[in-house]
């Protein structure tokens, strides 16, 4: 029996063009980030977003997020995010480590999306005195941990609200490509790029191997970020293999094509059993009500996926999920 | 004119067998370190060293060292190392970051090698009261930052001394392969494996791409290490590409063959001008007295290398330094 | 017009017997905690609680709590406490600072009292993997931040539950004297002393000046605690004036008499307008529904107190709140 | 036999005027630093130094120093100080704790005094790249840990040098009163007040009980300092007793009179055996060559003091060292 993996987009292979670019990086160059490829990243991403940024590669989205939060938030400050945000729920305390103990302040919102109102409910009761940790940074995720996507208008409203309240803004874009693919707008619009200070642009789940891009639109943060990056053991000595992955993903909009492909596969799965969906499917994650018996039945047919709760499952598609695999899952779901 | 690179072993290419193993890892598997390759590392390294160990891969030697030190040393403790130790001089404060502020205590010694006597000179004057930070961990480097290698007897004496004084021991083996190649003994002997708590076994400078192995011989540290590793943003989501590198390097003793090759090339360079050597050449680094004019002359011939001081230079060879390149440098040095 | 202060028990004077003891400490003795008074604290508190403990004085309850939490919780661990717990809401992030970034996990419960059920609701959904911060410590407050007191049975159930789930237990007793006075039981019973690892025993709000006692019932924590205490700048050089305060408060059960006096005064206030109470009054804090106009009217009569919300106020009595002051407030409340 | 204490100025009593001021603080006032006395400190110290400063009281010099260093130095920065500096050698790692892991960089100099030359020897070899921790702050001590005093010219040269190299400057003045008494100049001159960013002004060793003053001449640091102060558990709830001590010490220049008295007593001791002095005696610490037998003989006569090394002793005088005690020690030394 064939195993068909819907466990995680982290299980997917590396894209052929990324492999080619990495092999080409075998040519000797300066160590760390002194190589030509690493040195070219600022220009490359600044062009894509139409706003100047400083770029640091990192081996994980966790590191990219935590570095950004540490550059934005003093140890005695607070970071507002959704209850389900990756930085709160899935990073083993990395934000607290990198920031030296900033406090995460949890806001609510449907689909793991916060709103100005849910943020206000968290921060407005906080007296501004030294006894209370003060909110400093707003951390958003695009697409969210429940597979939902903020519209450009929603993001613009959030960043305007943040500016009004004096909050810095970091955007966790582990699945940013899927968000852009869903929205059909530019990367700049999908990130509300004029209103954010930093973006973790994820490539690993989307056909890369081990390189994410941290973009600092507040370029004044670049120097401290590079020092924190080294100090966190993130400055790989053969950095050209990291930079090569990022350049390759930007070539011919591979990042966007890959995002579209994953979203398409997710839609095939979602449409097979719309009545089971916990939430609308914007990106490449499908959350479905499925009883224990139903999940058992699917697994018996070779489908691998995570339980989401006692009564639901999560299916994740990837850039290379085949039409056959998605179709097989769709059929199996319909047949339940 | 051909550029011949002696800047750093970090400039060297990835070994073909490592490439093959990484490509094979494209087959889907569980994310993070749940894949079969990662799960097989404990057994593989335990066999090599003849002592049970828990293995964690890391993207940099800096991260591997700092993780180990954090597992061994409380925030209020001290770490004894040489003045020139990488953990003190070249990691941007990573040990202080990962340990939450442990103090590095600097000992002397020729060739960047500490001795029981130079360690005692540092720690014996420290009163055991709360006003003084107490030494807890001894950090050694094999081969050292000046290209020297501890003999098994020297290491055994150091670890015995450490045990006597209640110090834990971490061994930084960024160039451990070069040390083993030099000593002609087993990996276990070259690490004094019965006397140490942890070893950063370096592969990146030696033909790998971006994976070092942290070996915890005190396996009771494994759980906290895995949590610190995640929290430091080191737990890559496609960890199978990391583990593949390590397995590949151990196949057919490639790590050792590569270390030998680099050492051989260094010897060719060193023997060309023995009167210029700052220190004996045990491994793959050659430090030579060279005036500013002489360095200029070498660079004019296409040789790239770092200045070590106003009156000296450092040449580093790698696993793939060609006989031709080493010979050309040797000739140029002889001709000065 | 006389100002009658119900703002905080921190506004109250120092008890005469404490003054006497401090003056007596003018006699020269060894610095830091080498003096006879400091050295006698372990025995004194061990006798009071009928369980051996190691005692460290601290200048604030915040420091005492945070030190205890740091001794119990690794940087990558979690601390479960009530949403309104002082450690979460009023210590400016001190627990995060002292623990190097442990995560506070917030549980609910009426009267700021958690229960095994509300704790389970927080910790049971946490998968035990490295992506999630794991709960390690339970922090309770006796009396709570809403002026409520756990019964010995409630505390025993909580500590048993904690033991069952592998959680360490710290008890914040900033107003522990008020709790014991309310319960009419022994200090040991009011602290469930056999089930806890540490207790911050508060004296400052209760007639002391600037010394709280941190009691470590897990005496194996004493050495690290003393080092963290020094490292946090808490080891005062004339420690005998700190120890003197603690000894004086224990003499003739002054701590308990003072707690009773404050509770009595609170009861006078509470009984004047029981229909206004937000919660039952166990200790020395009275929370009352009072409109903005009503609060204005009270202030016009010379009463000082904090607003608790837009529609309520907090009145705190102290060991030396005079019957006259309490009576005056009671009359004013009745007359509203 | 009378014990005559020369162990530490921390053993000395509290000055009567300080006691009076503390008793007067029994009058109720706002908690924490909201009281009138605390609120008056900025103006009081600004007037004394002729430069605007923000003042925070702290329970120990260790806390005051560490808070200042944390406000001046990022976690990834370095702090240059003398090998014997209190912040390096006697604070249990507090600077590393408060700064979140900044690195102390040790300079030499006779009498525990650094010079532009000895500082340059430490910082000039540090390449400015991310691999090396960069020096950010210079920490000086006035008077030094060996009882020596910087002249205003020396301090001016040091602060000018610091400015030139982009270093911030903190002055540890645990025995600042003794330095001013020795120099016979103003407090402003003795601190080179125009060239420093912060000063820990010590009162505890000089007749206070438990309050030091941290003066921030860079008043832009005040907000973060107050937040770090709370977060470090230093914000005592009855702060008026802290502020009262500082105000009392400034009344009628008691601080300066006390410093003079201690210096006078030290001179009496020093002049009894000038041939034994390890260093010149500027302040209130006398270091003398004394054999083990000689120290034994002195102790047999009731003198208490610390051994400084195997062949020397340290005698510390205080504001209330009686002429009789100093004379008795002088006679005993002469008679050896």
JSON list of C-alpha atoms in Angstrom, two decimals, chain A residues 125-243:
[
{"chain": "A", "resi": 125, "resn": "UNK", "atom": "CA", "xyz": [-6.61, 47.24, 30.63]},
{"chain": "A", "resi": 126, "resn": "UNK", "atom": "CA", "xyz": [-2.83, 47.41, 31.13]},
{"chain": "A", "resi": 127, "resn": "UNK", "atom": "CA", "xyz": [-1.96, 50.40, 33.31]},
{"chain": "A", "resi": 128, "resn": "UNK", "atom": "CA", "xyz": [1.20, 52.11, 32.18]},
{"chain": "A", "resi": 129, "resn": "UNK", "atom": "CA", "xyz": [3.30, 51.69, 35.28]},
{"chain": "A", "resi": 130, "resn": "UNK", "atom": "CA", "xyz": [6.36, 49.60, 36.07]},
{"chain": "A", "resi": 131, "resn": "UNK", "atom": "CA", "xyz": [4.34, 46.89, 37.77]},
{"chain": "A", "resi": 132, "resn": "UNK", "atom": "CA", "xyz": [2.79, 45.82, 34.49]},
{"chain": "A", "resi": 133, "resn": "UNK", "atom": "CA", "xyz": [4.67, 44.60, 31.46]},
{"chain": "A", "resi": 134, "resn": "UNK", "atom": "CA", "xyz": [3.84, 47.00, 28.65]},
{"chain": "A", "resi": 135, "resn": "UNK", "atom": "CA", "xyz": [2.90, 45.80, 25.15]},
{"chain": "A", "resi": 136, "resn": "UNK", "atom": "CA", "xyz": [5.56, 46.76, 22.62]},
{"chain": "A", "resi": 137, "resn": "UNK", "atom": "CA", "xyz": [5.19, 44.48, 19.63]},
{"chain": "A", "resi": 138, "resn": "UNK", "atom": "CA", "xyz": [2.36, 42.94, 17.65]},
{"chain": "A", "resi": 139, "resn": "UNK", "atom": "CA", "xyz": [3.09, 39.58, 16.06]},
{"chain": "A", "resi": 140, "resn": "UNK", "atom": "CA", "xyz": [0.81, 38.51, 13.21]},
{"chain": "A", "resi": 141, "resn": "UNK", "atom": "CA", "xyz": [0.86, 35.37, 11.07]},
{"chain": "A", "resi": 142, "resn": "UNK", "atom": "CA", "xyz": [0.08, 35.33, 7.36]},
{"chain": "A", "resi": 143, "resn": "UNK", "atom": "CA", "xyz": [-1.36, 32.73, 6.56]},
{"chain": "A", "resi": 144, "resn": "UNK", "atom": "CA", "xyz": [-2.53, 31.97, 10.09]},
{"chain": "A", "resi": 145, "resn": "UNK", "atom": "CA", "xyz": [-2.04, 28.79, 12.08]},
{"chain": "A", "resi": 146, "resn": "UNK", "atom": "CA", "xyz": [-5.57, 27.78, 11.12]},
{"chain": "A", "resi": 147, "resn": "UNK", "atom": "CA", "xyz": [-4.92, 28.17, 7.46]},
{"chain": "A", "resi": 148, "resn": "UNK", "atom": "CA", "xyz": [-6.67, 31.52, 7.09]},
{"chain": "A", "resi": 149, "resn": "UNK", "atom": "CA", "xyz": [-5.41, 34.58, 5.26]},
{"chain": "A", "resi": 150, "resn": "UNK", "atom": "CA", "xyz": [-5.68, 38.25, 6.24]},
{"chain": "A", "resi": 151, "resn": "UNK", "atom": "CA", "xyz": [-6.90, 40.44, 3.40]},
{"chain": "A", "resi": 152, "resn": "UNK", "atom": "CA", "xyz": [-4.73, 43.46, 2.57]},
{"chain": "A", "resi": 153, "resn": "UNK", "atom": "CA", "xyz": [-7.44, 45.64, 4.10]},
{"chain": "A", "resi": 154, "resn": "UNK", "atom": "CA", "xyz": [-7.47, 43.66, 7.32]},
{"chain": "A", "resi": 155, "resn": "UNK", "atom": "CA", "xyz": [-3.69, 43.85, 7.57]},
{"chain": "A", "resi": 156, "resn": "UNK", "atom": "CA", "xyz": [-3.67, 47.56, 6.80]},
{"chain": "A", "resi": 157, "resn": "UNK", "atom": "CA", "xyz": [-6.21, 48.15, 9.55]},
{"chain": "A", "resi": 158, "resn": "UNK", "atom": "CA", "xyz": [-4.12, 46.13, 11.98]},
{"chain": "A", "resi": 159, "resn": "UNK", "atom": "CA", "xyz": [-0.89, 47.91, 11.19]},
{"chain": "A", "resi": 160, "resn": "UNK", "atom": "CA", "xyz": [-2.60, 51.29, 11.37]},
{"chain": "A", "resi": 161, "resn": "UNK", "atom": "CA", "xyz": [-3.99, 50.33, 14.76]},
{"chain": "A", "resi": 162, "resn": "UNK", "atom": "CA", "xyz": [-0.54, 49.19, 15.88]},
{"chain": "A", "resi": 163, "resn": "UNK", "atom": "CA", "xyz": [1.03, 52.45, 14.80]},
{"chain": "A", "resi": 164, "resn": "UNK", "atom": "CA", "xyz": [-1.66, 54.38, 16.66]},
{"chain": "A", "resi": 165, "resn": "UNK", "atom": "CA", "xyz": [-0.93, 52.45, 19.86]},
{"chain": "A", "resi": 166, "resn": "UNK", "atom": "CA", "xyz": [2.81, 52.64, 19.44]},
{"chain": "A", "resi": 167, "resn": "UNK", "atom": "CA", "xyz": [3.27, 48.94, 18.72]},
{"chain": "A", "resi": 168, "resn": "UNK", "atom": "CA", "xyz": [5.95, 47.59, 16.40]},
{"chain": "A", "resi": 169, "resn": "UNK", "atom": "CA", "xyz": [4.79, 44.87, 13.99]},
{"chain": "A", "resi": 170, "resn": "UNK", "atom": "CA", "xyz": [6.35, 41.55, 13.04]},
{"chain": "A", "resi": 171, "resn": "UNK", "atom": "CA", "xyz": [4.78, 39.29, 10.44]},
{"chain": "A", "resi": 172, "resn": "UNK", "atom": "CA", "xyz": [5.36, 35.56, 10.63]},
{"chain": "A", "resi": 173, "resn": "UNK", "atom": "CA", "xyz": [5.15, 34.36, 7.04]},
{"chain": "A", "resi": 174, "resn": "UNK", "atom": "CA", "xyz": [6.00, 30.69, 7.39]},
{"chain": "A", "resi": 175, "resn": "UNK", "atom": "CA", "xyz": [3.28, 30.12, 4.76]},
{"chain": "A", "resi": 176, "resn": "UNK", "atom": "CA", "xyz": [3.42, 33.57, 3.20]},
{"chain": "A", "resi": 177, "resn": "UNK", "atom": "CA", "xyz": [3.58, 32.12, -0.31]},
{"chain": "A", "resi": 178, "resn": "UNK", "atom": "CA", "xyz": [0.28, 30.36, 0.26]},
{"chain": "A", "resi": 179, "resn": "UNK", "atom": "CA", "xyz": [-1.24, 33.62, 1.44]},
{"chain": "A", "resi": 180, "resn": "UNK", "atom": "CA", "xyz": [-0.06, 35.53, -1.63]},
{"chain": "A", "resi": 181, "resn": "UNK", "atom": "CA", "xyz": [-1.28, 32.74, -3.88]},
{"chain": "A", "resi": 182, "resn": "UNK", "atom": "CA", "xyz": [-4.68, 32.89, -2.22]},
{"chain": "A", "resi": 183, "resn": "UNK", "atom": "CA", "xyz": [-4.98, 36.66, -2.39]},
{"chain": "A", "resi": 184, "resn": "UNK", "atom": "CA", "xyz": [-3.76, 37.02, -5.92]},
{"chain": "A", "resi": 185, "resn": "UNK", "atom": "CA", "xyz": [-2.11, 40.30, -5.03]},
{"chain": "A", "resi": 186, "resn": "UNK", "atom": "CA", "xyz": [1.51, 41.36, -4.78]},
{"chain": "A", "resi": 187, "resn": "UNK", "atom": "CA", "xyz": [3.83, 40.25, -2.01]},
{"chain": "A", "resi": 188, "resn": "UNK", "atom": "CA", "xyz": [3.93, 43.84, -0.83]},
{"chain": "A", "resi": 189, "resn": "UNK", "atom": "CA", "xyz": [0.15, 44.02, -0.52]},
{"chain": "A", "resi": 190, "resn": "UNK", "atom": "CA", "xyz": [-0.13, 40.63, 1.16]},
{"chain": "A", "resi": 191, "resn": "UNK", "atom": "CA", "xyz": [2.36, 41.79, 3.79]},
{"chain": "A", "resi": 192, "resn": "UNK", "atom": "CA", "xyz": [1.02, 45.31, 4.21]},
{"chain": "A", "resi": 193, "resn": "UNK", "atom": "CA", "xyz": [4.66, 46.06, 3.73]},
{"chain": "A", "resi": 194, "resn": "UNK", "atom": "CA", "xyz": [4.50, 49.76, 4.54]},
{"chain": "A", "resi": 195, "resn": "UNK", "atom": "CA", "xyz": [3.10, 49.01, 7.96]},
{"chain": "A", "resi": 196, "resn": "UNK", "atom": "CA", "xyz": [5.39, 46.30, 9.26]},
{"chain": "A", "resi": 197, "resn": "UNK", "atom": "CA", "xyz": [8.88, 46.29, 10.71]},
{"chain": "A", "resi": 198, "resn": "UNK", "atom": "CA", "xyz": [9.90, 42.75, 9.88]},
{"chain": "A", "resi": 199, "resn": "UNK", "atom": "CA", "xyz": [8.77, 39.66, 8.02]},
{"chain": "A", "resi": 200, "resn": "UNK", "atom": "CA", "xyz": [9.80, 36.03, 8.33]},
{"chain": "A", "resi": 201, "resn": "UNK", "atom": "CA", "xyz": [9.40, 34.87, 4.76]},
{"chain": "A", "resi": 202, "resn": "UNK", "atom": "CA", "xyz": [9.16, 31.10, 4.77]},
{"chain": "A", "resi": 203, "resn": "UNK", "atom": "CA", "xyz": [10.61, 28.93, 2.04]},
{"chain": "A", "resi": 204, "resn": "UNK", "atom": "CA", "xyz": [11.31, 25.64, 3.75]},
{"chain": "A", "resi": 205, "resn": "UNK", "atom": "CA", "xyz": [7.73, 24.34, 3.77]},
{"chain": "A", "resi": 206, "resn": "UNK", "atom": "CA", "xyz": [7.41, 25.53, 0.18]},
{"chain": "A", "resi": 207, "resn": "UNK", "atom": "CA", "xyz": [10.22, 23.70, -1.62]},
{"chain": "A", "resi": 208, "resn": "UNK", "atom": "CA", "xyz": [13.33, 24.93, 0.15]},
{"chain": "A", "resi": 209, "resn": "UNK", "atom": "CA", "xyz": [15.58, 22.86, 2.36]},
{"chain": "A", "resi": 210, "resn": "UNK", "atom": "CA", "xyz": [16.79, 24.77, 5.38]},
{"chain": "A", "resi": 211, "resn": "UNK", "atom": "CA", "xyz": [16.73, 28.51, 4.72]},
{"chain": "A", "resi": 212, "resn": "UNK", "atom": "CA", "xyz": [14.14, 31.10, 5.71]},
{"chain": "A", "resi": 213, "resn": "UNK", "atom": "CA", "xyz": [14.53, 34.81, 5.03]},
{"chain": "A", "resi": 214, "resn": "UNK", "atom": "CA", "xyz": [14.17, 37.38, 7.79]},
{"chain": "A", "resi": 215, "resn": "UNK", "atom": "CA", "xyz": [13.42, 40.75, 6.20]},
{"chain": "A", "resi": 216, "resn": "UNK", "atom": "CA", "xyz": [13.97, 43.87, 8.30]},
{"chain": "A", "resi": 217, "resn": "UNK", "atom": "CA", "xyz": [12.08, 46.77, 6.79]},
{"chain": "A", "resi": 218, "resn": "UNK", "atom": "CA", "xyz": [13.28, 48.87, 9.68]},
{"chain": "A", "resi": 219, "resn": "UNK", "atom": "CA", "xyz": [16.83, 48.66, 8.42]},
{"chain": "A", "resi": 220, "resn": "UNK", "atom": "CA", "xyz": [18.13, 50.39, 11.54]},
{"chain": "A", "resi": 221, "resn": "UNK", "atom": "CA", "xyz": [17.69, 47.00, 13.20]},
{"chain": "A", "resi": 222, "resn": "UNK", "atom": "CA", "xyz": [20.12, 45.27, 10.85]},
{"chain": "A", "resi": 223, "resn": "UNK", "atom": "CA", "xyz": [23.29, 45.68, 12.87]},
{"chain": "A", "resi": 224, "resn": "UNK", "atom": "CA", "xyz": [21.87, 44.36, 16.13]},
{"chain": "A", "resi": 225, "resn": "UNK", "atom": "CA", "xyz": [20.09, 41.60, 14.25]},
{"chain": "A", "resi": 226, "resn": "UNK", "atom": "CA", "xyz": [23.32, 40.39, 12.68]},
{"chain": "A", "resi": 227, "resn": "UNK", "atom": "CA", "xyz": [24.96, 40.31, 16.12]},
{"chain": "A", "resi": 228, "resn": "UNK", "atom": "CA", "xyz": [22.04, 38.47, 17.71]},
{"chain": "A", "resi": 229, "resn": "UNK", "atom": "CA", "xyz": [22.06, 36.07, 14.72]},
{"chain": "A", "resi": 230, "resn": "UNK", "atom": "CA", "xyz": [25.70, 35.17, 15.27]},
{"chain": "A", "resi": 231, "resn": "UNK", "atom": "CA", "xyz": [25.22, 34.95, 19.03]},
{"chain": "A", "resi": 232, "resn": "UNK", "atom": "CA", "xyz": [22.32, 32.56, 18.50]},
{"chain": "A", "resi": 233, "resn": "UNK", "atom": "CA", "xyz": [24.50, 30.20, 16.49]},
{"chain": "A", "resi": 234, "resn": "UNK", "atom": "CA", "xyz": [22.56, 30.93, 13.31]},
{"chain": "A", "resi": 235, "resn": "UNK", "atom": "CA", "xyz": [25.43, 32.29, 11.20]},
{"chain": "A", "resi": 236, "resn": "UNK", "atom": "CA", "xyz": [26.30, 29.21, 9.19]},
{"chain": "A", "resi": 237, "resn": "UNK", "atom": "CA", "xyz": [29.88, 29.07, 7.99]},
{"chain": "A", "resi": 238, "resn": "UNK", "atom": "CA", "xyz": [28.98, 27.99, 4.47]},
{"chain": "A", "resi": 239, "resn": "UNK", "atom": "CA", "xyz": [26.27, 30.56, 4.11]},
{"chain": "A", "resi": 240, "resn": "UNK", "atom": "CA", "xyz": [26.34, 30.48, 0.35]},
{"chain": "A", "resi": 241, "resn": "UNK", "atom": "CA", "xyz": [24.29, 27.29, 0.43]},
{"chain": "A", "resi": 242, "resn": "UNK", "atom": "CA", "xyz": [21.67, 29.15, 2.45]},
{"chain": "A", "resi": 243, "resn": "UNK", "atom": "CA", "xyz": [21.55, 32.18, 0.18]}
]
